[in-house]
XYZ file of C-alpha atoms in Angstrom:
565
model
C -163.329 15.931 -92.621
C -166.556 14.699 -94.328
C -168.126 16.864 -97.030
C -171.778 17.739 -96.207
C -174.281 18.217 -99.041
C -177.184 20.727 -99.183
C -180.350 18.699 -99.668
C -182.205 19.284 -102.946
C -179.695 21.648 -104.524
C -177.443 19.203 -106.292
C -174.570 21.454 -105.334
C -171.555 20.509 -103.241
C -170.597 22.783 -100.363
C -167.310 22.264 -98.481
C -165.887 23.838 -95.325
C -162.212 24.786 -95.202
C -159.933 24.860 -92.159
C -160.886 28.475 -91.435
C -164.549 27.570 -91.217
C -165.484 29.147 -94.578
C -168.118 27.683 -96.837
C -167.346 27.223 -100.528
C -169.868 26.435 -103.236
C -168.247 24.300 -105.914
C -170.987 24.982 -108.501
C -170.832 28.726 -108.228
C -167.044 28.771 -108.196
C -166.916 26.937 -111.453
C -169.535 29.008 -113.297
C -169.145 32.570 -111.992
C -166.932 35.220 -113.588
C -164.256 37.113 -111.619
C -166.493 40.214 -111.687
C -169.381 38.252 -110.211
C -167.197 36.939 -107.491
C -166.108 40.440 -106.568
C -169.743 41.501 -106.351
C -170.599 38.559 -104.101
C -167.734 39.326 -101.726
C -169.104 42.845 -101.229
C -172.456 41.418 -100.242
C -171.210 38.838 -97.687
C -173.735 38.848 -94.847
C -172.690 39.443 -91.207
C -173.409 35.838 -90.223
C -170.821 34.599 -92.711
C -168.185 36.889 -91.207
C -169.103 35.627 -87.745
C -168.734 32.028 -88.883
C -165.309 32.800 -90.313
C -164.216 34.391 -87.027
C -165.467 31.437 -84.986
C -163.762 29.001 -87.343
C -160.430 30.762 -86.974
C -160.806 30.744 -83.183
C -161.529 26.997 -83.106
C -158.510 26.332 -85.301
C -156.228 28.355 -82.998
C -157.491 26.476 -79.933
C -156.912 23.138 -81.672
C -153.337 24.039 -82.572
C -152.643 25.209 -79.002
C -154.054 21.998 -77.494
C -152.083 19.865 -79.902
C -148.825 21.627 -78.927
C -149.577 21.394 -75.191
C -150.365 17.671 -75.318
C -147.218 16.964 -77.336
C -144.981 18.808 -74.888
C -146.632 17.178 -71.863
C -146.274 13.653 -73.232
C -142.675 14.220 -74.252
C -141.729 15.590 -70.821
C -143.409 12.720 -69.007
C -141.660 10.143 -71.171
C -138.285 11.725 -70.467
C -139.014 11.789 -66.730
C -140.022 8.139 -66.748
C -136.875 7.305 -68.691
C -134.786 8.835 -65.937
C -136.454 6.807 -63.187
C -134.325 4.178 -61.490
C -136.508 1.254 -62.508
C -136.176 2.205 -66.184
C -132.389 1.777 -65.876
C -132.442 -1.724 -64.440
C -130.867 -4.302 -66.743
C -133.005 -6.584 -68.810
C -131.888 -9.532 -70.879
C -131.673 -7.162 -73.861
C -129.432 -4.687 -72.051
C -126.045 -6.336 -71.620
C -123.723 -3.420 -72.249
C -122.207 -3.396 -68.779
C -123.641 -4.943 -65.626
C -121.563 -2.594 -63.476
C -122.558 0.680 -65.099
C -123.367 3.597 -62.819
C -126.980 4.563 -62.208
C -128.416 7.645 -60.535
C -131.269 6.317 -58.363
C -134.020 8.649 -57.121
C -134.292 9.486 -53.437
C -136.156 6.837 -51.501
C -138.838 9.371 -50.552
C -139.994 9.439 -54.158
C -142.238 6.890 -55.792
C -140.467 3.512 -55.497
C -139.461 1.664 -58.660
C -142.218 -0.251 -60.404
C -140.031 -3.311 -60.895
C -142.126 -6.446 -60.219
C -141.492 -7.599 -56.671
C -141.040 -11.159 -55.544
C -143.670 -12.482 -53.182
C -142.185 -12.670 -49.692
C -145.283 -13.588 -47.693
C -145.655 -16.772 -45.687
C -148.556 -17.735 -47.967
C -146.194 -17.892 -50.931
C -145.697 -21.603 -51.746
C -141.990 -20.966 -52.414
C -141.414 -18.962 -49.205
C -140.455 -21.928 -47.064
C -138.257 -23.455 -49.752
C -136.405 -20.312 -50.814
C -136.654 -17.578 -48.202
C -137.710 -18.874 -44.794
C -134.943 -18.281 -42.213
C -133.661 -21.343 -40.361
C -135.171 -21.758 -36.875
C -133.261 -20.166 -33.998
C -134.428 -22.810 -31.477
C -134.656 -20.153 -28.794
C -131.029 -19.000 -29.089
C -130.349 -15.295 -28.652
C -127.132 -13.254 -28.332
C -125.595 -13.326 -24.866
C -122.327 -11.431 -24.570
C -122.445 -10.042 -21.047
C -119.490 -11.117 -18.924
C -119.863 -13.599 -16.080
C -120.190 -12.371 -12.454
C -116.479 -13.085 -11.877
C -115.400 -10.639 -14.591
C -113.465 -7.653 -13.231
C -112.625 -4.201 -14.571
C -109.174 -3.791 -16.184
C -106.286 -3.366 -13.766
C -103.338 -1.012 -14.129
C -101.744 -2.214 -17.315
C -98.150 -3.393 -17.547
C -97.348 -2.008 -20.992
C -98.562 -1.024 -24.439
C -99.621 -3.336 -27.268
C -99.111 -2.080 -30.813
C -100.805 -4.021 -33.597
C -100.031 -4.112 -37.309
C -103.044 -5.716 -38.977
C -102.722 -7.651 -42.214
C -104.992 -8.658 -45.066
C -108.295 -7.353 -46.362
C -111.154 -5.828 -44.409
C -112.497 -8.946 -42.701
C -109.087 -10.450 -42.015
C -108.107 -7.205 -40.288
C -111.450 -6.973 -38.523
C -111.323 -10.387 -36.889
C -107.630 -9.853 -36.115
C -108.466 -6.665 -34.223
C -111.064 -8.563 -32.190
C -108.450 -11.172 -31.289
C -105.984 -8.474 -30.257
C -108.542 -6.961 -27.887
C -108.851 -10.359 -26.205
C -105.060 -10.776 -26.127
C -104.643 -7.312 -24.567
C -107.027 -8.438 -21.828
C -105.049 -11.670 -21.313
C -101.668 -9.970 -20.943
C -102.985 -6.856 -19.162
C -101.919 -4.384 -21.875
C -103.079 -0.973 -23.019
C -104.089 -1.354 -26.671
C -103.044 1.384 -29.073
C -105.542 1.866 -31.931
C -104.378 -0.713 -34.519
C -102.513 0.265 -37.652
C -104.327 -1.019 -40.743
C -102.659 -2.896 -43.583
C -101.771 -0.514 -46.410
C -99.379 -2.729 -48.372
C -101.361 -5.844 -49.252
C -102.926 -6.531 -52.632
C -105.547 -3.798 -52.145
C -103.097 -0.927 -51.420
C -105.659 1.004 -49.381
C -104.348 3.925 -47.325
C -107.390 4.091 -45.024
C -106.785 4.597 -41.323
C -108.721 3.015 -38.467
C -111.059 5.989 -38.075
C -111.800 6.008 -41.830
C -113.387 2.572 -41.562
C -114.452 2.132 -37.948
C -116.179 4.271 -35.358
C -113.101 4.946 -33.238
C -114.929 6.745 -30.416
C -117.417 3.916 -30.011
C -114.645 1.314 -30.124
C -112.793 2.955 -27.225
C -115.845 3.693 -25.067
C -117.608 0.350 -25.624
C -114.619 -1.614 -24.352
C -113.751 0.677 -21.437
C -114.771 -2.006 -18.916
C -112.610 -4.617 -20.680
C -109.315 -2.985 -21.651
C -107.754 0.438 -21.871
C -107.450 1.799 -25.420
C -105.556 4.907 -26.528
C -105.165 6.535 -29.944
C -101.377 6.953 -29.890
C -98.395 6.004 -27.796
C -97.352 8.616 -25.216
C -94.720 10.975 -26.620
C -92.081 9.833 -24.156
C -92.411 6.278 -25.516
C -92.424 7.154 -29.215
C -88.708 6.353 -29.561
C -88.667 3.593 -26.973
C -87.247 0.229 -28.007
C -90.100 -2.028 -29.009
C -90.339 -5.780 -29.025
C -91.642 -6.723 -32.478
C -93.019 -10.232 -32.441
C -95.213 -12.414 -34.597
C -97.512 -14.203 -32.171
C -98.016 -17.907 -32.859
C -101.152 -18.805 -34.779
C -104.129 -20.335 -32.952
C -102.560 -19.925 -29.518
C -104.424 -20.286 -26.251
C -104.438 -18.615 -22.848
C -101.292 -20.324 -21.583
C -99.138 -19.097 -24.460
C -100.076 -15.461 -23.928
C -99.967 -15.434 -20.142
C -96.761 -17.459 -19.808
C -94.704 -16.539 -22.871
C -95.888 -13.171 -24.158
C -96.728 -11.549 -20.811
C -93.206 -12.187 -19.534
C -91.889 -9.794 -22.187
C -93.155 -6.928 -20.001
C -90.137 -7.595 -17.778
C -87.895 -6.342 -20.585
C -90.031 -4.104 -22.805
C -92.713 -1.512 -22.180
C -94.014 -1.687 -25.746
C -94.759 -4.909 -27.640
C -95.711 -4.814 -31.309
C -97.643 -7.671 -32.931
C -96.456 -7.811 -36.537
C -99.539 -9.764 -37.657
C -103.063 -9.961 -36.325
C -104.828 -12.719 -38.266
C -105.535 -16.100 -36.617
C -103.413 -15.349 -33.553
C -105.982 -16.778 -31.141
C -107.425 -20.294 -30.865
C -111.008 -20.941 -31.883
C -111.807 -23.181 -28.914
C -110.792 -24.022 -25.351
C -110.660 -20.413 -24.158
C -112.327 -19.068 -20.968
C -115.998 -18.066 -21.488
C -115.296 -14.418 -20.687
C -112.578 -14.223 -23.357
C -114.946 -15.715 -25.956
C -117.709 -13.303 -24.991
C -115.251 -10.425 -25.194
C -114.425 -11.416 -28.752
C -118.134 -11.265 -29.622
C -118.701 -7.952 -27.837
C -115.804 -6.519 -29.796
C -116.841 -7.960 -33.155
C -120.591 -7.369 -33.064
C -121.005 -4.422 -30.709
C -117.831 -2.336 -30.352
C -116.221 -2.590 -33.803
C -118.856 -0.755 -35.823
C -118.161 0.873 -39.141
C -117.783 4.634 -39.252
C -121.065 6.607 -39.332
C -120.676 7.602 -42.987
C -120.095 3.982 -44.050
C -123.057 2.735 -42.024
C -125.253 5.496 -43.422
C -124.348 4.643 -47.009
C -124.703 0.933 -46.278
C -128.188 1.497 -44.897
C -129.163 3.405 -48.050
C -127.978 0.506 -50.235
C -129.931 -1.986 -48.100
C -133.120 0.067 -48.368
C -132.750 0.388 -52.123
C -132.319 -3.368 -52.475
C -135.325 -4.010 -50.222
C -137.460 -1.746 -52.400
C -137.316 -4.536 -54.993
C -138.514 -7.209 -52.557
C -136.525 -10.054 -50.959
C -133.006 -10.216 -52.325
C -129.947 -12.438 -52.443
C -126.518 -11.065 -51.573
C -123.972 -13.014 -53.597
C -120.353 -12.817 -52.501
C -118.848 -13.626 -55.873
C -115.198 -14.307 -55.070
C -114.139 -14.215 -58.701
C -111.613 -11.436 -58.369
C -108.053 -11.275 -59.677
C -106.342 -11.671 -56.298
C -108.404 -14.741 -55.353
C -107.886 -16.513 -58.670
C -104.167 -15.735 -58.681
C -103.742 -16.924 -55.095
C -105.746 -20.148 -55.535
C -104.420 -20.984 -58.998
C -107.969 -21.654 -60.222
C -108.249 -21.042 -63.954
C -111.313 -23.084 -65.019
C -113.173 -21.234 -67.768
C -110.390 -18.711 -68.331
C -108.413 -18.116 -71.507
C -104.757 -19.104 -71.820
C -103.651 -15.476 -71.600
C -105.746 -14.905 -68.484
C -104.339 -18.006 -66.795
C -100.813 -16.855 -67.615
C -101.472 -13.391 -66.192
C -102.638 -14.949 -62.907
C -99.586 -17.226 -62.761
C -97.261 -14.245 -63.106
C -99.074 -12.392 -60.307
C -98.705 -15.420 -58.029
C -95.037 -15.779 -58.869
C -94.361 -12.117 -58.098
C -96.259 -11.979 -54.795
C -93.597 -12.874 -52.228
C -95.851 -13.561 -49.251
C -97.895 -16.151 -51.195
C -96.014 -19.389 -50.501
C -97.656 -21.702 -53.049
C -96.354 -21.039 -56.541
C -96.964 -24.195 -58.593
C -100.621 -25.208 -58.509
C -102.544 -27.762 -60.580
C -105.854 -25.963 -61.302
C -107.700 -29.147 -62.287
C -106.732 -30.902 -59.071
C -107.713 -27.873 -56.980
C -111.102 -27.715 -58.661
C -111.813 -31.432 -58.295
C -111.193 -31.164 -54.541
C -113.613 -28.276 -54.249
C -110.910 -25.726 -53.448
C -111.828 -23.280 -56.227
C -114.471 -20.555 -56.130
C -117.483 -21.206 -58.317
C -117.437 -19.305 -61.590
C -120.265 -16.827 -62.319
C -121.705 -19.334 -64.796
C -121.638 -22.105 -62.185
C -123.318 -19.843 -59.632
C -126.119 -19.205 -62.126
C -126.674 -22.936 -62.631
C -126.578 -23.471 -58.859
C -129.174 -20.794 -58.040
C -131.443 -21.994 -60.844
C -131.249 -25.557 -59.531
C -132.145 -24.324 -56.032
C -135.301 -22.862 -57.547
C -134.714 -19.103 -57.384
C -136.736 -17.474 -60.179
C -135.255 -15.414 -62.960
C -136.620 -12.137 -61.553
C -134.802 -12.553 -58.193
C -132.879 -9.364 -57.274
C -129.230 -10.277 -56.631
C -126.702 -7.938 -55.069
C -123.147 -8.701 -56.193
C -120.918 -8.230 -53.141
C -117.486 -8.216 -54.724
C -114.697 -6.137 -56.084
C -113.924 -6.020 -59.785
C -114.847 -9.348 -61.384
C -111.889 -10.792 -63.282
C -112.467 -10.605 -67.021
C -115.364 -8.223 -66.451
C -118.426 -8.547 -68.599
C -117.126 -11.522 -70.583
C -117.372 -13.753 -67.504
C -120.674 -12.292 -66.256
C -122.728 -12.792 -69.412
C -124.102 -16.248 -68.585
C -125.016 -15.344 -65.002
C -126.677 -12.181 -66.289
C -128.656 -14.125 -68.893
C -130.161 -16.255 -66.099
C -130.579 -13.430 -63.583
C -130.828 -10.071 -65.382
C -131.589 -8.223 -62.144
C -127.969 -8.051 -60.938
C -127.248 -5.078 -58.726
C -124.087 -3.633 -57.203
C -122.897 -0.587 -55.279
C -122.163 1.133 -58.554
C -125.703 0.519 -59.829
C -127.568 1.371 -56.628
C -125.693 4.588 -55.900
C -124.571 7.511 -58.003
C -120.968 8.443 -58.670
C -121.319 11.356 -56.256
C -122.647 9.121 -53.479
C -119.813 6.607 -53.847
C -117.060 9.143 -54.447
C -115.909 9.283 -50.774
C -115.364 5.495 -50.798
C -114.446 4.707 -54.389
C -110.652 4.777 -54.073
C -110.594 2.712 -50.877
C -111.066 -1.036 -51.336
C -111.647 -1.716 -47.634
C -114.333 0.942 -47.364
C -116.092 -0.406 -50.454
C -115.852 -3.894 -48.936
C -117.488 -2.545 -45.775
C -120.507 -1.443 -47.828
C -120.760 -4.944 -49.311
C -120.511 -6.403 -45.817
C -123.483 -4.389 -44.555
C -125.705 -5.268 -47.528
C -124.717 -8.941 -47.171
C -125.450 -9.174 -43.441
C -128.887 -7.597 -43.976
C -129.881 -9.727 -46.998
C -132.743 -12.228 -47.035
C -130.389 -14.868 -48.403
C -126.601 -14.775 -48.434
C -124.723 -17.018 -50.876
C -120.968 -17.193 -51.312
C -118.938 -18.779 -54.074
C -115.959 -19.423 -51.800
C -115.665 -19.617 -47.969
C -113.051 -16.904 -47.526
C -112.714 -14.310 -44.768
C -115.669 -12.247 -45.975
C -117.970 -15.254 -46.312
C -117.095 -16.614 -42.876
C -117.449 -13.222 -41.194
C -120.860 -12.560 -42.751
C -122.032 -16.084 -41.919
C -121.074 -15.666 -38.263
C -122.612 -12.218 -37.981
C -125.879 -13.447 -39.482
C -125.945 -16.379 -37.064
C -125.350 -14.003 -34.168
C -128.141 -11.641 -35.246
C -130.561 -14.399 -36.288
C -130.702 -13.364 -39.935
C -132.064 -15.330 -42.887
C -130.536 -18.133 -44.900
C -126.815 -18.391 -45.469
C -126.169 -20.914 -48.232
C -122.750 -22.550 -48.405
C -122.327 -24.372 -51.737
C -120.890 -27.893 -51.632
C -118.299 -27.071 -54.273
C -116.751 -30.541 -54.463
C -120.100 -32.199 -55.190
C -121.241 -29.391 -57.487
C -118.136 -29.593 -59.660
C -118.974 -33.194 -60.510
C -122.478 -32.170 -61.540
C -121.203 -29.253 -63.618
C -118.796 -31.557 -65.435
C -121.659 -33.937 -66.254
C -123.630 -31.038 -67.671
C -120.625 -30.018 -69.768
C -120.253 -33.431 -71.413
C -123.997 -33.928 -71.823
C -124.446 -36.888 -69.492
C -126.875 -34.771 -67.451
C -129.199 -31.920 -68.340
C -130.664 -29.133 -66.283
C -134.109 -29.906 -64.979
C -136.007 -31.539 -62.151
C -133.453 -34.302 -61.572
C -130.567 -31.857 -61.166
C -132.712 -29.598 -58.981
C -133.596 -32.475 -56.651
C -129.940 -33.484 -56.296
C -128.765 -29.924 -55.585
C -131.531 -29.269 -53.045
C -130.842 -32.555 -51.245
C -127.140 -31.669 -51.044
C -127.871 -28.333 -49.398
C -130.634 -29.067 -46.897
C -128.145 -28.736 -44.060
C -126.106 -25.908 -45.597
C -128.466 -22.964 -45.035
C -126.938 -21.386 -41.926
C -128.537 -23.618 -39.332
C -127.720 -22.887 -35.694
C -125.422 -25.613 -34.416
C -122.427 -26.016 -32.184
C -119.122 -24.953 -33.720
C -117.189 -27.823 -35.259
C -113.928 -28.875 -33.667
C -110.827 -30.244 -35.423
C -111.049 -33.056 -37.942
C -110.322 -36.370 -36.267
C -106.732 -37.526 -36.735
C -105.223 -34.131 -37.608
C -102.291 -32.859 -35.562
C -100.251 -29.700 -35.030
C -101.086 -26.706 -37.201
C -103.371 -28.815 -39.399
C -105.481 -29.566 -36.347
C -106.186 -25.888 -35.745
C -106.647 -25.171 -39.430
C -109.372 -27.827 -39.630
C -111.437 -26.258 -36.845
C -114.454 -24.175 -37.747
C -113.552 -20.498 -37.360
C -114.882 -18.832 -34.224
C -116.139 -15.823 -36.185
C -118.073 -18.036 -38.616
C -120.014 -19.653 -35.776
C -120.021 -18.076 -32.300
C -122.246 -20.833 -30.873
C -122.202 -21.839 -28.032
C -119.981 -19.091 -26.593
C -122.063 -16.036 -27.560
C -125.557 -17.467 -28.107
C -127.700 -18.745 -25.248
C -131.016 -20.562 -25.277
C -133.900 -18.771 -23.606
C -136.197 -20.416 -21.065
C -138.983 -20.837 -23.608
C -138.139 -20.653 -27.321
C -139.922 -17.742 -29.044
C -142.803 -18.617 -31.331
C -141.571 -16.360 -34.098
C -138.278 -15.376 -35.655
C -136.531 -12.602 -33.743
C -134.754 -10.086 -35.953
C -132.404 -7.488 -34.538
C -131.552 -4.312 -36.378
C -128.003 -3.871 -37.601
C -128.590 -0.130 -37.503
C -130.098 0.694 -34.086
C -131.587 4.143 -33.759
């Protein structure tokens, strides 16, 4: 506080914190007795000034305390907001750490959003969905389609594999039940494969909807009748990629000897092509309309989608860099010696994996290996996606954890996952069930603005087909064989990242963005099982069987809701 002076006196008067005046000249020259006399003669105005000074001081202290508490509380609240917990390039402790996001009804995160408008110069290059050319879903049966007749027997199904392998297998078994005139018993899900998930059908799928939606196609029951529980069953592994003739001539004749037939496997039991139109449409009705996830999974999936959309357009990245995939494929590029050995031992000890001795370098050079997280980062950067792009990681536990995610995270710090978008409490009902967690990833992937996979496995193909059916956005399929050559050039320094690499990568992928096209048949010259293996999977591309062109193509992109009200 400044020290005012009394004009003309030559004396210095100061004011203390209590509002009292003090005269420095008098204090220095007066005796104690004089001071006592002066105190007795203090005028009333001086006492009033002292009282007012003390009051002002009290108010100042109170205001200071109030402001301090208010600012501290606000800072703590802001710290707890979801957007304050999003990773930045300086926060690399764990990309999978759990976050507790606020309810969506609260103020949305202030994370900078990507521009998603048509006026954005990068919209057409990065986000614009491929044209649908007037094609829309058409799954209604033909006029010749009849209601199911009295069935001849019961079909039991033991599914095998992960979520999407079981899912497409169930759809095939519905079609097979129609072919052989069987009553389908709700399928038994695989509980013994790599994932060891004990979920039942009703834990993952909406069982009531499944039964009622297909009532005009086949008869479905939850369990075998009690009088047939101990009946002798014919357990048979149906031939892979079989057509109508096989099932009607060979399998259907088994009804003459058995009342219950059990299919020991469900994956790839039905051909992709050359089936009657009504059978193909039935497969699509089952896959995209009847076989919905259970209400609690769809509800949680919708929440995750909305939380991702709150950040703007997003990429769903199916990063198939998990232990089971790497062990099965024998791909060890970028891994340590101990990690490669661990994967080899897993492959050796998994009886139903037939290939044991694999040359990882040869597999990679042929494009048979999933892209590593680092390679995915280079790929997305070359395509032109900016650093701030929100990316949802649709995957299980990434092999090697954080050590293999660091370089992808350094390029794209806004990596999200189920565990980051939802709290522990929200995920608790699903957390110990790999197939249910995969179902959440499936929903977020189907609904994404752009879907990218690092390997065309069952999940990637299923999501690609579903997005084609619904008319969703881009689905980018990396040309792994060509990309590996570019990555190797970068590694040895014969090429650098920049405009040249970007032009090459974009040219390679102009036709790999989920364009609507007729499903590819077998590769010319292949025979036997290899012929069927080389065909494009029905569930990756249901055109032309389940998509029909309208009279006049719509002028704008038609988007259907995965979650109808």
